[in-house]
mmCIF file of C-alpha atoms in Angstrom:
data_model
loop_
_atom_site.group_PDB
_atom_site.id
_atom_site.type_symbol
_atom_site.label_atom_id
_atom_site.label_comp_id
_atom_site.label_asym_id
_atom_site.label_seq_id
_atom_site.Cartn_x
_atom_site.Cartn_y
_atom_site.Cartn_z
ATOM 1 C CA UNK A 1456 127.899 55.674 99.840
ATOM 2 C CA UNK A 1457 130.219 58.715 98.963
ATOM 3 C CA UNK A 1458 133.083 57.764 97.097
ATOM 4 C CA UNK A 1459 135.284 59.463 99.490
ATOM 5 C CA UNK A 1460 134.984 57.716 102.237
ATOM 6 C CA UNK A 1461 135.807 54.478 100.191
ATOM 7 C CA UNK A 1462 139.181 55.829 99.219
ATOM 8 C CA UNK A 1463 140.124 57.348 102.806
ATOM 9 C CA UNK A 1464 143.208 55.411 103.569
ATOM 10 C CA UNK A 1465 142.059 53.483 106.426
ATOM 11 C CA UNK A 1466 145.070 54.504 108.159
ATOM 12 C CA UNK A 1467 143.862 58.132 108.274
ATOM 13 C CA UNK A 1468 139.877 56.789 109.289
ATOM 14 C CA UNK A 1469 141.516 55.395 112.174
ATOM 15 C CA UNK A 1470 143.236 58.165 113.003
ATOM 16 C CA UNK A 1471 140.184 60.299 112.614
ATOM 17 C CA UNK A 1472 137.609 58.282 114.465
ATOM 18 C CA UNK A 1473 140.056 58.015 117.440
ATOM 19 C CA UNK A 1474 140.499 61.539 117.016
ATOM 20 C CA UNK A 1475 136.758 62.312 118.000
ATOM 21 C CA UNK A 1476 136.552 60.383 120.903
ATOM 22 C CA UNK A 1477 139.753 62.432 122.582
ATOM 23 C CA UNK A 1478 137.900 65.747 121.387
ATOM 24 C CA UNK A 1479 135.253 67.353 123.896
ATOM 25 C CA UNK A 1480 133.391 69.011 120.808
ATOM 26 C CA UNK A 1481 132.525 65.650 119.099
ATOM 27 C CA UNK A 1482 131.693 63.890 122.357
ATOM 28 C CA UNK A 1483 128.683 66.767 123.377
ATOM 29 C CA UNK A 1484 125.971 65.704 121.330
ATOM 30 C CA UNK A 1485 124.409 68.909 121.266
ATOM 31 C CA UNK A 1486 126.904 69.925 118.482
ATOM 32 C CA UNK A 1487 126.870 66.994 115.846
ATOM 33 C CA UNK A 1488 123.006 67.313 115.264
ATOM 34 C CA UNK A 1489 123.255 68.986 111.896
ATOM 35 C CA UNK A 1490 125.874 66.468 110.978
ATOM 36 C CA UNK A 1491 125.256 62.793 110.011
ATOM 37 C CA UNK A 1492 127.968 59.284 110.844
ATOM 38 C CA UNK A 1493 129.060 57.285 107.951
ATOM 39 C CA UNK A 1494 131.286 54.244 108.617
ATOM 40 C CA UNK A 1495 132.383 56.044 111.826
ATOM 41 C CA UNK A 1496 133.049 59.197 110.200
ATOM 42 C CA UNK A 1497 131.028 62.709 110.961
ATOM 43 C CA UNK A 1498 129.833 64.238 107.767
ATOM 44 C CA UNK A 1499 129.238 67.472 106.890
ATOM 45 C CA UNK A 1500 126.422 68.722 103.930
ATOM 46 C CA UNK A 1501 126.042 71.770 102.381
ATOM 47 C CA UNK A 1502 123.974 71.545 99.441
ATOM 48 C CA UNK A 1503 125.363 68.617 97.229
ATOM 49 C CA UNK A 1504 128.884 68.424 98.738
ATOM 50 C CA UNK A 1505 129.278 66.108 101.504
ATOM 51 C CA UNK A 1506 132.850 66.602 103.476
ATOM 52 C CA UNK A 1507 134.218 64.739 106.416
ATOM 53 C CA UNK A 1508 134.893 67.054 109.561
ATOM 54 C CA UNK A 1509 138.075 66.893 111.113
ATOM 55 C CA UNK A 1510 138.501 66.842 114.899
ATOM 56 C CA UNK A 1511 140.588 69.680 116.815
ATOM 57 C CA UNK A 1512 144.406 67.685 116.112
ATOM 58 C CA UNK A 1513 146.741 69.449 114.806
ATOM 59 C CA UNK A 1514 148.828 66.414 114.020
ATOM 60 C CA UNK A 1515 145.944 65.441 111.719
ATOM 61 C CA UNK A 1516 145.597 68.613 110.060
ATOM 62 C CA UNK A 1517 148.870 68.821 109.501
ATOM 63 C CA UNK A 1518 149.020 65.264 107.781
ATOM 64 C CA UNK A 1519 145.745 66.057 105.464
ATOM 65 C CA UNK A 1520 146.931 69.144 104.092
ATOM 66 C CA UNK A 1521 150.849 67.569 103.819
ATOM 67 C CA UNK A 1522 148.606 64.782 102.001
ATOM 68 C CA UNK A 1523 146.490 66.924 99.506
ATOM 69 C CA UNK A 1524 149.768 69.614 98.828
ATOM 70 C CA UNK A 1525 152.558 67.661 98.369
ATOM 71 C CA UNK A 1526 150.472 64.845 96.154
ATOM 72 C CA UNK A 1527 152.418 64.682 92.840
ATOM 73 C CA UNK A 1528 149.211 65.516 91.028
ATOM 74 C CA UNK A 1529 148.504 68.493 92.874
ATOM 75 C CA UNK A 1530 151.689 70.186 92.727
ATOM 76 C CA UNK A 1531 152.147 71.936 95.692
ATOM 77 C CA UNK A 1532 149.535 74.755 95.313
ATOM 78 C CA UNK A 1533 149.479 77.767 96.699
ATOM 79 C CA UNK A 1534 147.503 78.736 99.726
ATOM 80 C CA UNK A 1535 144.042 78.984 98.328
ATOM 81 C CA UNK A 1536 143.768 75.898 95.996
ATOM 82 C CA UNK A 1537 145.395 74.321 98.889
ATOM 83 C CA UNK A 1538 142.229 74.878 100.838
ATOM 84 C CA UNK A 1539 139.883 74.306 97.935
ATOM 85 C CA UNK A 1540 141.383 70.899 97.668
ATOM 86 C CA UNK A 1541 140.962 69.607 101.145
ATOM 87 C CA UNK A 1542 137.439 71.099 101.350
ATOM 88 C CA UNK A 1543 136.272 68.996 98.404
ATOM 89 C CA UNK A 1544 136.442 66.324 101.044
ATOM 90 C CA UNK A 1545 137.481 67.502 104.919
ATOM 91 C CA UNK A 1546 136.152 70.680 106.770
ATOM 92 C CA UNK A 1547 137.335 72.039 110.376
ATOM 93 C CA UNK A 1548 137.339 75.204 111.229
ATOM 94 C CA UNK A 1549 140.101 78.310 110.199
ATOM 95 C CA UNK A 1550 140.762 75.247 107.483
ATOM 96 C CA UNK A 1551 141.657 78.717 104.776
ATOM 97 C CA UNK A 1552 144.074 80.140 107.583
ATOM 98 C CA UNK A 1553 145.728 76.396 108.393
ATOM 99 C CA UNK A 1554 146.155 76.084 104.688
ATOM 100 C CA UNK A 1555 148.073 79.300 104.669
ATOM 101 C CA UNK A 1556 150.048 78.693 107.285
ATOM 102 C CA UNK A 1557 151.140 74.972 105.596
ATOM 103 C CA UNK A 1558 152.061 76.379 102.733
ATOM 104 C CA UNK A 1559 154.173 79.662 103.999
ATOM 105 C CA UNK A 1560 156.014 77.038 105.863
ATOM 106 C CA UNK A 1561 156.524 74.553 103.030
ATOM 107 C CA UNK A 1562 160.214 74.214 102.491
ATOM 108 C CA UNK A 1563 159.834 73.314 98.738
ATOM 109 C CA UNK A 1564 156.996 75.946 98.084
ATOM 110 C CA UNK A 1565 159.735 78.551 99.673
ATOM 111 C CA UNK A 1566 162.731 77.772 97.836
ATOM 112 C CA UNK A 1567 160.879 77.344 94.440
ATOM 113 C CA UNK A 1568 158.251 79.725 94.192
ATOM 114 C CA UNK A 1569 158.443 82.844 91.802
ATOM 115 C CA UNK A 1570 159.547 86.210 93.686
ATOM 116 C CA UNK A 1571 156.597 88.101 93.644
ATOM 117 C CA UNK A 1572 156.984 92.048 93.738
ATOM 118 C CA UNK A 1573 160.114 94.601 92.639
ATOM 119 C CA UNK A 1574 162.875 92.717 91.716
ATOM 120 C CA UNK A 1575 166.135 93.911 93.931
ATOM 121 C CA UNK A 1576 168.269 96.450 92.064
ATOM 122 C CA UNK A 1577 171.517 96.656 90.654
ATOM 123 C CA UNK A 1578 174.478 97.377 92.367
ATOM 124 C CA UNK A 1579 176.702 99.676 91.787
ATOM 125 C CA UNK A 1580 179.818 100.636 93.077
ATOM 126 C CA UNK A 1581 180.156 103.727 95.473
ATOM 127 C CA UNK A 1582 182.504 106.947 94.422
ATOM 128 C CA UNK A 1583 185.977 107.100 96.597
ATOM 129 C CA UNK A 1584 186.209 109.751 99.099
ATOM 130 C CA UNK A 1585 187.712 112.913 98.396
ATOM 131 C CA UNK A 1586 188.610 113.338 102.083
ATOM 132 C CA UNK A 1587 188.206 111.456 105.586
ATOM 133 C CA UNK A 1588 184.838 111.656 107.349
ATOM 134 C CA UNK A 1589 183.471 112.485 103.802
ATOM 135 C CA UNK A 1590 181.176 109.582 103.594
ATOM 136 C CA UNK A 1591 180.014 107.543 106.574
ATOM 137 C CA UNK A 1592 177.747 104.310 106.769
ATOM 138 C CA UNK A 1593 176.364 101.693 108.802
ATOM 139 C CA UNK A 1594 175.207 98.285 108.495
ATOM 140 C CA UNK A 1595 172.223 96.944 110.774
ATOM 141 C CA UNK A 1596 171.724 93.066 111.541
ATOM 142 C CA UNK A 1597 168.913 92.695 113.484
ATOM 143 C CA UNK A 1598 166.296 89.697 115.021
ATOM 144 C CA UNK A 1599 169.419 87.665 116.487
ATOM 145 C CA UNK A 1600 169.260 85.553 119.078
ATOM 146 C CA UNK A 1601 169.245 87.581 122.848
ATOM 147 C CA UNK A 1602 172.250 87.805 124.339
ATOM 148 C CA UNK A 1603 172.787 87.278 128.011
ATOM 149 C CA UNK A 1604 172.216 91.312 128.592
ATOM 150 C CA UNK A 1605 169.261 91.152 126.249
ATOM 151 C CA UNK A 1606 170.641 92.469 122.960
ATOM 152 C CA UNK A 1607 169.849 91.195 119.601
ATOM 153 C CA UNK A 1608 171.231 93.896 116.808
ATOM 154 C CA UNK A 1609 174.777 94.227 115.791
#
């Protein structure tokens, strides 16, 4: 028996295995043939790793990669060792581009991570006018919320 299974928390079997009965996919037999049941569970193979596929629920998704990121061991990883860490034991589907998504949207992985790129320059202070109208500027803010005749710039 695969180790894995053995230390799925059974609240998150449950969750799975009632899972596949309210998705149409799992309930067509036609599309589980290459996969094989363990203890309820639909498993996946390729080659010697064995993972447990993971019905269409977001809510699910959502709590196996919040699982596997935020776990104190783990760190909170960044997008693609996210995904390598929940496919050493769950599969779905666009799993890479779900990973992604939960960890751009990670409030600690946001407000901790290192700024990647050109770091913002210096300021520095702007020479007086010699004469009216002999500098002009503007400031844009932009992507507000719609007003009620539609604008959303300042």
């Amino acid at each position: 028996q695969d180790k894995r299974l053995s230390s799925l928390s059974s609240d998150l079997a449950a969750r799975l295995k009632s899972a596949y009965a309210r998705d149409p996919w799992f309930i067509d037999q036609n599309n589980v043939g290459h996969l094989s049941m363990q203890n309820g569970l639909w498993i996946r193979k390729e080659g010697s790793t064995s993972q447990i596929v993971v019905p269409n629920d977001d809510s699910l998704r959502r709590d196996i990669l919040s699982r596997i990121h935020e776990d104190p061991l783990a760190g909170h990883p960044g997008c693609t060792r996210t995904a390598e860490l929940v496919r050493r034991s769950f599969w779905w589907p666009r799993l890479a581009k779900d990973a992604e998504n939960f960890v751009q949207t990670c409030d600690l992985c946001q407000r901790n991570k290192a700024m990647s790129g050109k770091g913002h320059g210096l300021l520095q202070p702007l020479p007086v006018p010699e004469a009216p109208w002999e500098s002009v500027s503007m400031d844009f803010v932009v992507a507000l919320p719609k007003t009620e005749g539609g604008y959303d710039a300042v």
